[in-house]
Short mmCIF file of C-alpha atoms (C1' of nucleotides) in Angstrom, two decimals:
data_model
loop_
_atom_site.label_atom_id
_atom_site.label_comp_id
_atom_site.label_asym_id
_atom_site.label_seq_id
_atom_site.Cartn_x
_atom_site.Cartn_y
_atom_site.Cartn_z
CA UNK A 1 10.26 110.21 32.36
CA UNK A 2 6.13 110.36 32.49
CA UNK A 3 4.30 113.87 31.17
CA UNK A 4 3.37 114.19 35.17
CA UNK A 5 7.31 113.67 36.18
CA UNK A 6 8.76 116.03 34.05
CA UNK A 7 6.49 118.75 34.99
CA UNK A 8 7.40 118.26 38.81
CA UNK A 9 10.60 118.33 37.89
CA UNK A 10 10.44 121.30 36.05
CA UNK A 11 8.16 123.10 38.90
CA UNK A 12 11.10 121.94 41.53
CA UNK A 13 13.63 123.31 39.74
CA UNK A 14 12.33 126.69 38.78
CA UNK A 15 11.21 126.99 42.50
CA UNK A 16 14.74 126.39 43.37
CA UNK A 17 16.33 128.75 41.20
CA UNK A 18 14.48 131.59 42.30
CA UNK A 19 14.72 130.70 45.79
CA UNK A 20 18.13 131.21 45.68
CA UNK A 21 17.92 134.08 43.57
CA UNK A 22 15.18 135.73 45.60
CA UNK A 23 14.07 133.98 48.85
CA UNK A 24 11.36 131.46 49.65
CA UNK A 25 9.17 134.70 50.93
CA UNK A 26 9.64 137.10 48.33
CA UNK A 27 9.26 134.35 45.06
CA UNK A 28 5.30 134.20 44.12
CA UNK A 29 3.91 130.85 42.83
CA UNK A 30 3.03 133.02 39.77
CA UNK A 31 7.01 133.33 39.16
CA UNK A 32 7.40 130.09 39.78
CA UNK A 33 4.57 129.28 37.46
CA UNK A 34 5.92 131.15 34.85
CA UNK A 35 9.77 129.99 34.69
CA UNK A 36 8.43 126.15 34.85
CA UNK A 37 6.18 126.70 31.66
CA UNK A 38 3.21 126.26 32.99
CA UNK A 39 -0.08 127.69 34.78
CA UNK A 40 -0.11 128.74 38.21
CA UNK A 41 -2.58 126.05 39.16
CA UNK A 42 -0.49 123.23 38.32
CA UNK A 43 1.48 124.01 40.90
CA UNK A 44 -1.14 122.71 43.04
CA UNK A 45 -1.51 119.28 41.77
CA UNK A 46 2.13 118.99 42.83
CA UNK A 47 2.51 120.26 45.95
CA UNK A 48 -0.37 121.22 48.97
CA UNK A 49 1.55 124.64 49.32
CA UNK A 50 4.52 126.87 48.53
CA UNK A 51 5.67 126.18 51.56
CA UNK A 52 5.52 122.57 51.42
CA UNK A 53 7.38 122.68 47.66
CA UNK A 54 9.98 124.66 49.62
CA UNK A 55 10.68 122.15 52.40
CA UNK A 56 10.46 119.40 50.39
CA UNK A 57 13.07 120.46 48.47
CA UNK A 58 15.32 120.77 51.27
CA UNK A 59 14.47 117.90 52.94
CA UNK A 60 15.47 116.20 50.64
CA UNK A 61 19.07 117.30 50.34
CA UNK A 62 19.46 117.19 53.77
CA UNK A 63 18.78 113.68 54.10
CA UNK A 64 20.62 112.75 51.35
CA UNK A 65 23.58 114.61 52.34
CA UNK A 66 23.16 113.07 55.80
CA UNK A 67 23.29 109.32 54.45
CA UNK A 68 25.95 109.79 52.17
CA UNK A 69 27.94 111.40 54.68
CA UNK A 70 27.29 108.25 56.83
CA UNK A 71 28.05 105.92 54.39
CA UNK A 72 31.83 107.66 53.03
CA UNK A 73 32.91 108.36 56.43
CA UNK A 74 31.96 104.32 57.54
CA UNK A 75 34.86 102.19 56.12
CA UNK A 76 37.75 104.67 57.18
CA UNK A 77 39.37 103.53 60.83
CA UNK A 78 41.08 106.54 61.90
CA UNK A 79 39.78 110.08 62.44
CA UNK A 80 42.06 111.84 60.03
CA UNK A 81 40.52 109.51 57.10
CA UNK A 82 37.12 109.93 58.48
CA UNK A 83 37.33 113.55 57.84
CA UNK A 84 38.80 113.43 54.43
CA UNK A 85 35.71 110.94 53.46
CA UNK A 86 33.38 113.45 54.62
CA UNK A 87 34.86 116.62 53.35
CA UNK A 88 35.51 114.89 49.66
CA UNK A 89 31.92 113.57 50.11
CA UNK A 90 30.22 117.32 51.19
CA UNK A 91 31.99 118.88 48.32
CA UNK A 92 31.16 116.65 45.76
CA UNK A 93 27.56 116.89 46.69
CA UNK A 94 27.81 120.44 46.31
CA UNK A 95 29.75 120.73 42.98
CA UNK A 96 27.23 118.09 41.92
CA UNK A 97 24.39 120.70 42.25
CA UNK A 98 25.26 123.69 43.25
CA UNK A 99 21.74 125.77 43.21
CA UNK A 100 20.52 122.84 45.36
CA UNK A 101 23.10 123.00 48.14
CA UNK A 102 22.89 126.80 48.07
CA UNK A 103 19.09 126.64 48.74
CA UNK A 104 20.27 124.58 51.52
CA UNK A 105 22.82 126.39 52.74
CA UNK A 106 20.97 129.42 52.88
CA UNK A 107 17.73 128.36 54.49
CA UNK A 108 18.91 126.45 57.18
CA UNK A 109 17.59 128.73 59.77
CA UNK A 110 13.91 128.59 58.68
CA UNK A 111 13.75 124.93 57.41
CA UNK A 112 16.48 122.66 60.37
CA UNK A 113 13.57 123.21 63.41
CA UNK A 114 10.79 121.19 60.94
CA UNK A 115 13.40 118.43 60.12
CA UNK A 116 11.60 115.33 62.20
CA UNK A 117 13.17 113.93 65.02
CA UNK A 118 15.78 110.96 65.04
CA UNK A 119 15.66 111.37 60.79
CA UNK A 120 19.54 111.30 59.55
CA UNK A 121 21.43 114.92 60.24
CA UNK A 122 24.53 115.78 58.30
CA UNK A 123 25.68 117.55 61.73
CA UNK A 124 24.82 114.56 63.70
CA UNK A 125 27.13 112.28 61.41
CA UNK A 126 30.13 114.88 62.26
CA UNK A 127 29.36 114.94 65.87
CA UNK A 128 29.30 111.45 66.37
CA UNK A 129 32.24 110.70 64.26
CA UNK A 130 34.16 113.64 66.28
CA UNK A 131 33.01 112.04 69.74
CA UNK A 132 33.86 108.54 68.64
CA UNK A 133 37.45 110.08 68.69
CA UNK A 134 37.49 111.93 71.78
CA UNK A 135 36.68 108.79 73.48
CA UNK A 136 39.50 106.58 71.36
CA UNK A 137 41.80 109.61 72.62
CA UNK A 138 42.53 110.64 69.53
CA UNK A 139 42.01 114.39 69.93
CA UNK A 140 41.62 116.19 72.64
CA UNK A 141 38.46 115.63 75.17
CA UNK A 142 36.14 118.89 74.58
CA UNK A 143 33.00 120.52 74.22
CA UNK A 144 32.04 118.12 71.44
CA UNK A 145 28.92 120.71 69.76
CA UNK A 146 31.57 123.61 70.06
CA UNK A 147 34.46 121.47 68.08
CA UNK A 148 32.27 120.05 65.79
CA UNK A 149 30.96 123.71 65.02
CA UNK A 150 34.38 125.13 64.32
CA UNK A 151 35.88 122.06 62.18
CA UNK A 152 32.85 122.06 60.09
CA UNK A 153 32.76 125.99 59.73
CA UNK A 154 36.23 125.57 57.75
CA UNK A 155 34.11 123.67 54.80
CA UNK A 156 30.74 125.67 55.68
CA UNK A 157 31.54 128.67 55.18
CA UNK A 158 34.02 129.12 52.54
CA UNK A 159 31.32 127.70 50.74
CA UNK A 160 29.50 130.57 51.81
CA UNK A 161 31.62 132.30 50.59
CA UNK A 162 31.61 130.67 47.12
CA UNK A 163 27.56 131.51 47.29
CA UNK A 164 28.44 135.15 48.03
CA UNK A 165 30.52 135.29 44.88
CA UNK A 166 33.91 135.81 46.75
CA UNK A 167 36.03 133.10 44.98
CA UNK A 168 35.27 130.99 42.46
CA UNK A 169 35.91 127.26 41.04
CA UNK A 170 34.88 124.18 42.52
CA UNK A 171 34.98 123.12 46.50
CA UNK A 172 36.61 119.86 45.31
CA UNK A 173 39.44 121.20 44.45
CA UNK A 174 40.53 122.30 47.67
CA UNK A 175 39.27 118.90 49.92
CA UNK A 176 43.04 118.27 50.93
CA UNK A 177 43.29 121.82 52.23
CA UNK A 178 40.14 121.46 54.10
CA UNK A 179 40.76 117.97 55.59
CA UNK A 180 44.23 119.24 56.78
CA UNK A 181 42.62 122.77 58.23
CA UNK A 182 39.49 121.26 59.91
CA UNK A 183 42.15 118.48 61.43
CA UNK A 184 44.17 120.93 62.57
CA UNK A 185 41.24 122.31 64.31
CA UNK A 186 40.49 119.39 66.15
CA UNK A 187 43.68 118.65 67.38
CA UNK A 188 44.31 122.44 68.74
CA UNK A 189 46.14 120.90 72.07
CA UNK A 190 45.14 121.71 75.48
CA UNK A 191 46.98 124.82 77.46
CA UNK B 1 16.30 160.26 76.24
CA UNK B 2 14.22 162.60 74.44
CA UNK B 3 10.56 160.95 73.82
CA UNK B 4 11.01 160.64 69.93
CA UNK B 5 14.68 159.22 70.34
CA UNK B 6 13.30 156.94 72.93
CA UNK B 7 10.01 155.77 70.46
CA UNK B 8 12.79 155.14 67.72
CA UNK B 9 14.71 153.07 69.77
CA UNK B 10 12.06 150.74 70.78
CA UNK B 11 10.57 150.31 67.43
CA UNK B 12 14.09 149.25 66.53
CA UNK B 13 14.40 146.79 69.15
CA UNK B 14 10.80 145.37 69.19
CA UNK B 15 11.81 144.83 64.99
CA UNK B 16 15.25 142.99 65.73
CA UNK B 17 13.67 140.76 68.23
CA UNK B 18 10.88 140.36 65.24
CA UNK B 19 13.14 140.19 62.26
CA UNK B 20 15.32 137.69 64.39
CA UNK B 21 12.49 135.21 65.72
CA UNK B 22 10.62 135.16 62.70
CA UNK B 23 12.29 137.08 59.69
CA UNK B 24 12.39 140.86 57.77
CA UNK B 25 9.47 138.93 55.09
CA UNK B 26 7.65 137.89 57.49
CA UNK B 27 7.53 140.51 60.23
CA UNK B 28 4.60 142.85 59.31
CA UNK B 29 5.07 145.99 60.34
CA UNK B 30 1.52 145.88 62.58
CA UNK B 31 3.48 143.50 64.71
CA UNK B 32 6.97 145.51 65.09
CA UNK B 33 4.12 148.79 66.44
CA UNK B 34 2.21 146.19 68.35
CA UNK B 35 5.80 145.10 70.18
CA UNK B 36 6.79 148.69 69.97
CA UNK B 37 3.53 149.64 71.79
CA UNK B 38 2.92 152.90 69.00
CA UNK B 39 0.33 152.89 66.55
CA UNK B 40 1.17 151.75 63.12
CA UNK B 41 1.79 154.71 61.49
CA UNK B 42 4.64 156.18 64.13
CA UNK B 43 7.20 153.73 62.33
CA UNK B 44 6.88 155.92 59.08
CA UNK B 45 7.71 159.06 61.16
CA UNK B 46 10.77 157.52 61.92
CA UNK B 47 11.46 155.48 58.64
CA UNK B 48 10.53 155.31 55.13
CA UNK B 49 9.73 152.09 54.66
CA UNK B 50 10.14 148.56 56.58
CA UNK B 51 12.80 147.77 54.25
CA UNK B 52 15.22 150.58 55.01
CA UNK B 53 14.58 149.97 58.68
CA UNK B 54 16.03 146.51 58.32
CA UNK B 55 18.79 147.77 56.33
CA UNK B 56 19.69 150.56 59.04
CA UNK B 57 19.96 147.82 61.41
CA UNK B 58 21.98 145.80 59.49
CA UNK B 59 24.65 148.28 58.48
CA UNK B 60 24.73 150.09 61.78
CA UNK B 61 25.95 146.74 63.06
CA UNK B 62 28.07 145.64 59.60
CA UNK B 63 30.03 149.18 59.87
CA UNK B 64 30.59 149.15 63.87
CA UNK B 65 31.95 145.68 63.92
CA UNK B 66 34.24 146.27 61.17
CA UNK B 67 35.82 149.33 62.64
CA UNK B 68 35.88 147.51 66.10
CA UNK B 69 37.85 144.81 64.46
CA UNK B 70 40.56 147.05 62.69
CA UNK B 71 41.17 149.01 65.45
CA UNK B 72 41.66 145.74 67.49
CA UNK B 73 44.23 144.32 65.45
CA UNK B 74 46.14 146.95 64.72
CA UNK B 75 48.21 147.44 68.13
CA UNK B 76 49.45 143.85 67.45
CA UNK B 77 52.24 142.84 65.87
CA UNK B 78 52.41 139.32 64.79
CA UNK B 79 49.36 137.52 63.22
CA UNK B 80 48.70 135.09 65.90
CA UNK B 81 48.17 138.14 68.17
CA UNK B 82 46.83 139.88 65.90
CA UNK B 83 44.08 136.69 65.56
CA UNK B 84 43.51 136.80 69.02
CA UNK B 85 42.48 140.22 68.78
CA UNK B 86 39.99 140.50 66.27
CA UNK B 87 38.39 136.60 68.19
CA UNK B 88 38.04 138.71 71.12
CA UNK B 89 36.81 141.31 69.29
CA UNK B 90 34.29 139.59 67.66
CA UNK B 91 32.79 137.05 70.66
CA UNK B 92 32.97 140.70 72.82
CA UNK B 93 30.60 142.52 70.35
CA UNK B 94 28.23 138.75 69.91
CA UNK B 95 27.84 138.65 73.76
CA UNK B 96 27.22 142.37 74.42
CA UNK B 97 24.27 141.90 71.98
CA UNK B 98 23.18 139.03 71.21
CA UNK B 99 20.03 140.11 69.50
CA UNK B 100 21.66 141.99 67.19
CA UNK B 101 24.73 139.50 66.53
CA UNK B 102 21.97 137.14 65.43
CA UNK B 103 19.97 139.40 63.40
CA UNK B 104 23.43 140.38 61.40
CA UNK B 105 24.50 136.82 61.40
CA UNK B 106 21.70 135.36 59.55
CA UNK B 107 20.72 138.03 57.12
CA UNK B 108 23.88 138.84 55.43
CA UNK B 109 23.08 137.45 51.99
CA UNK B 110 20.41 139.88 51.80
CA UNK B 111 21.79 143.04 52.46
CA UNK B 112 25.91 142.26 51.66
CA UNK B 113 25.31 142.94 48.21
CA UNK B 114 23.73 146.84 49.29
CA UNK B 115 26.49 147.33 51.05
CA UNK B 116 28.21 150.93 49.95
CA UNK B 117 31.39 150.07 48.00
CA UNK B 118 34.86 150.96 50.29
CA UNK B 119 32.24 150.63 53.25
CA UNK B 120 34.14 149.37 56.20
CA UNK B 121 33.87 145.30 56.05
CA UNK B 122 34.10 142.90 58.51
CA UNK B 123 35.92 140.39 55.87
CA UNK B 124 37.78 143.00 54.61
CA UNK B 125 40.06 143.36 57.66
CA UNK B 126 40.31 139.89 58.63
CA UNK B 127 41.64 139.29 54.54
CA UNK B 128 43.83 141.95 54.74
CA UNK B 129 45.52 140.76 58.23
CA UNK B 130 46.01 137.25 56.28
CA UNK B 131 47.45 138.92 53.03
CA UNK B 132 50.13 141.14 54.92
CA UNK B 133 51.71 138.11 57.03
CA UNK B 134 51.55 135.99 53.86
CA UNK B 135 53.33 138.47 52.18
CA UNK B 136 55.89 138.64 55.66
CA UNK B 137 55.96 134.94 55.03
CA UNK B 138 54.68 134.23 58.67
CA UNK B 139 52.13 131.47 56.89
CA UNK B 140 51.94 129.47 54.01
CA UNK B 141 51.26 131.50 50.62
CA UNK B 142 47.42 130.15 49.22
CA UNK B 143 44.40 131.62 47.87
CA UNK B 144 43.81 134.41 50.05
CA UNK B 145 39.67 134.37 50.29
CA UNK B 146 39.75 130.64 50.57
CA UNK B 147 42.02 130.71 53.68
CA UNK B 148 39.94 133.48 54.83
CA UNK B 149 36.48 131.60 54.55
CA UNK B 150 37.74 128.95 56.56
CA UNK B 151 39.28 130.79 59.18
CA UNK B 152 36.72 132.83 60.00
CA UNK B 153 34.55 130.00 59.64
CA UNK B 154 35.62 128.42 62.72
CA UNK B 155 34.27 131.27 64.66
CA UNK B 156 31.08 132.36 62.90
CA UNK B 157 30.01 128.62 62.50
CA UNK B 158 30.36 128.43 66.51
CA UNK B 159 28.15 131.63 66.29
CA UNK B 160 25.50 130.43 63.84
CA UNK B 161 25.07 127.17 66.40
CA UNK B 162 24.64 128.97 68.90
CA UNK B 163 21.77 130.57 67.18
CA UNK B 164 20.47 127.76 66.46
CA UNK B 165 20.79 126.65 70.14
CA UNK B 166 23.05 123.69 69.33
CA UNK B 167 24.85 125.26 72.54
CA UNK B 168 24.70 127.65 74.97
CA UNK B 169 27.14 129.86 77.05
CA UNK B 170 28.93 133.23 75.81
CA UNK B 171 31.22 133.32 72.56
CA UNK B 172 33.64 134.99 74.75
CA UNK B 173 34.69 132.19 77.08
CA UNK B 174 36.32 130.59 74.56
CA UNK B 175 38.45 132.86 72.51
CA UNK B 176 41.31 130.70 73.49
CA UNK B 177 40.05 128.07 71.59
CA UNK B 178 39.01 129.98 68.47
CA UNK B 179 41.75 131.88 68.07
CA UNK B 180 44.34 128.61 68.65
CA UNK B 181 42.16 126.77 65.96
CA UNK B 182 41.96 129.54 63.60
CA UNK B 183 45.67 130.02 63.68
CA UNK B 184 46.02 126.61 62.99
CA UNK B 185 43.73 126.71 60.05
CA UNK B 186 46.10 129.44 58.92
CA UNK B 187 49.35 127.36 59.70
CA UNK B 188 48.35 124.20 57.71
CA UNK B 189 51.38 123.13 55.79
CA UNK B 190 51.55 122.74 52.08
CA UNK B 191 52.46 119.57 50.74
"C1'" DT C 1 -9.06 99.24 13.75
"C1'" DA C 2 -12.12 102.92 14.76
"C1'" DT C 3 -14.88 104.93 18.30
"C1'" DT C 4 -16.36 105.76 22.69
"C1'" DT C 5 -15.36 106.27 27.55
"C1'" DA C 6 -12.50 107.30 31.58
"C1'" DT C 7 -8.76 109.38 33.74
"C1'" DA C 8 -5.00 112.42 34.27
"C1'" DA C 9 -2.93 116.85 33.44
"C1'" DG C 10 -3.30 121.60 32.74
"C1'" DT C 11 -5.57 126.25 32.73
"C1'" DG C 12 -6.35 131.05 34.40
"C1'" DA C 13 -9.93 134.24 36.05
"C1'" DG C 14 -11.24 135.26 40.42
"C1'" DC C 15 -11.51 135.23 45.68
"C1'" DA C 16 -10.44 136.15 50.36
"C1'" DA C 17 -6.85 137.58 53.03
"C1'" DT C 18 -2.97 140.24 53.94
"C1'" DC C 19 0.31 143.78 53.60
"C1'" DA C 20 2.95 148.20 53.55
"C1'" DC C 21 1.90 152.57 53.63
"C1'" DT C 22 -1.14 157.21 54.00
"C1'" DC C 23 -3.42 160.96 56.14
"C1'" DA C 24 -6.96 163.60 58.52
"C1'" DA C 25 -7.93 163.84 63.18
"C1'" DT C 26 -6.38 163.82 67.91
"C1'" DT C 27 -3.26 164.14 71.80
"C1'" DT C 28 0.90 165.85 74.10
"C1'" DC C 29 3.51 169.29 76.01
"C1'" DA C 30 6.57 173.36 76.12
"C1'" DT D 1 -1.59 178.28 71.63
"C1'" DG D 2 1.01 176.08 68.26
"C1'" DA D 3 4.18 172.78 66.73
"C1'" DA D 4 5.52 168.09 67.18
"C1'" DA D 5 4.19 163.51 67.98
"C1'" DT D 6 0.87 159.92 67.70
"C1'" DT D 7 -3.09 157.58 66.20
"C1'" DG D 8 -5.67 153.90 63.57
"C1'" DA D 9 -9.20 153.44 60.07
"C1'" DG D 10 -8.73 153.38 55.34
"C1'" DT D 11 -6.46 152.29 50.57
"C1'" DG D 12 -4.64 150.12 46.69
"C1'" DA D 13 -1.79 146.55 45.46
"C1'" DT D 14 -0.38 141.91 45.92
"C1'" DT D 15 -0.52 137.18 47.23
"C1'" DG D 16 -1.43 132.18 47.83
"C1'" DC D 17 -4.73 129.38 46.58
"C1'" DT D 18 -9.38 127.49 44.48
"C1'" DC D 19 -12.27 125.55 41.14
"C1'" DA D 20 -15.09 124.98 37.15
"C1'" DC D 21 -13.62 123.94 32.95
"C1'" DT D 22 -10.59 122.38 28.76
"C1'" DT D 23 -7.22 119.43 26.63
"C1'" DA D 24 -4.30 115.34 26.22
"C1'" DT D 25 -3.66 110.52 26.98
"C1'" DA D 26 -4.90 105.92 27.81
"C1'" DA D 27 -8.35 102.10 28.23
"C1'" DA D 28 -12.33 99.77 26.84
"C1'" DT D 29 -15.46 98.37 23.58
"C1'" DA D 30 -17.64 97.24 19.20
#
DNA sequence: TATTTATAAGTGAGCAATCACTCAATTTCA
DNA sequence: TGAAATTGAGTGATTGCTCACTTATAAATA
């Protein structure tokens, strides 16, 4: 890795780890400055803004997350293995680096209305996947955004949960659990 | 409505719509008296700092729901009732104020952790309804929190999309739904 | 190889802007 | 009239960011 690299890498990774610690508001660049090693200006030659360092970084994940979620749920037929591809693959990514998909998890809000338009969406991937089987008649025909919300909130937000500090270990170790609780979610039947 | 009660309530409105549309960092407090239509200084007569304003806000709404929710469930005797109480609960209080709902929804990793300790908890109850039928052997036995995370995650993910407008319509007209999927969530069989 | 030149990387004092908060003066109203 | 409520200009502290300058590295030249 180049001199030039290494210090972006550095400056992305402290920013991270007080983001998560903090918040993207409430971190200075002088912080971040200071936890990568190096001046605040640098910063600068790096990035046009804090705010740009900040969405950056979650672009990236997001994207990321969204093609490998594409590609693991792709050679599995039925729904049932669809979802077990996807959950293994979204908890993985997280155990992989966990600060990251924090930061991810827990800006959301500000940072999913300045992803652009058409670019790959890890929700998109579940949708489509869920509506694929809706029409096959594999689960029951229903508000697709609504089922998708619910199936993925069994993985979401236990790994909330695991941000908050109320349980421990890795997500991994409970994919089986998952797949079986967020396909038990989509087949709810009809009354 | 006395004048000062009514000047506290709308500088506690006008700064949930604020905090919600924008966030607590980034709402100055010129803008919450601007929306408020007082001068600047009135919000200090009222609270000590922005801060603790957004914190009052937050636990008002933390406390209430959790007591809602434990009084719900109690008058029901088996946990899939019980479920369908505290869902109802829950979508009732999200519809009757939105705003609010949001504003609790998406800031609860800043102010969980200033929570008072043995402060009624919205968590709390819901692990405690899944630890007693456990225990009555009504569902499988697993890690408690887990289960919890992704139970309750099939309704508060339904909420956060709804923030995020992913879809529209009132929480409430499908408790059915939430309550059949969470219970299933619940039910999954061990292997 | 030794020396000069060019480029890239890094620095940190300082600036303009902003913010939460204060308080002396003013208005409201019983 | 007097206490309570409200006002908004003012304050000190902080922030993101700039820029003139230094240092490190690589390229070119003799």
């Amino acid at each position: 890795m180049g001199k030039a690299e290494d210090t972006k890498a550095r400056l992305e990774r402290a920013a991270l780890t007080l983001f998560v610690a903090r918040s993207v508001a409430e971190t200075t660049t002088k912080e971040i400055a200071m936890a990568a090693s190096v001046a605040e200006g640098t910063i600068y030659r790096y990035f046009p803004s804090k705010e740009q360092l900040a969405l950056d970084l979650f672009l990236r994940h997001h994207q990321g997350l969204a093609e490998a979620l594409g590609e693991a749920q792709r050679p599995a037929k039925a729904l049932r293995a669809k979802i077990e591809a996807i959950v293994r693959c979204y908890c993985e990514w997280a155990d992989r680096d966990w600060t990251l998909f924090a930061y991810h998890l827990l800006n959301q809000h500000s940072f999913l209305i300045q992803v652009p338009d058409g670019a790959a969406n890890p929700v998109t991937v579940v949708r489509d996947v869920i509506s694929q089987a809706m029409k096959a008649g594999e689960i029951p025909r229903r508000n697709v955004d609504l089922v998708a919300a619910s199936a993925i909130g069994v993985v979401m937000q236990a790994a909330t949960y695991k941000v908050y500090g109320r349980f421990t270990g890795d997500l991994s170790d409970h994919v089986r659990f998952f797949a079986d609780a967020a396909w038990a979610v989509l087949a709810v039947k009809e009354k």
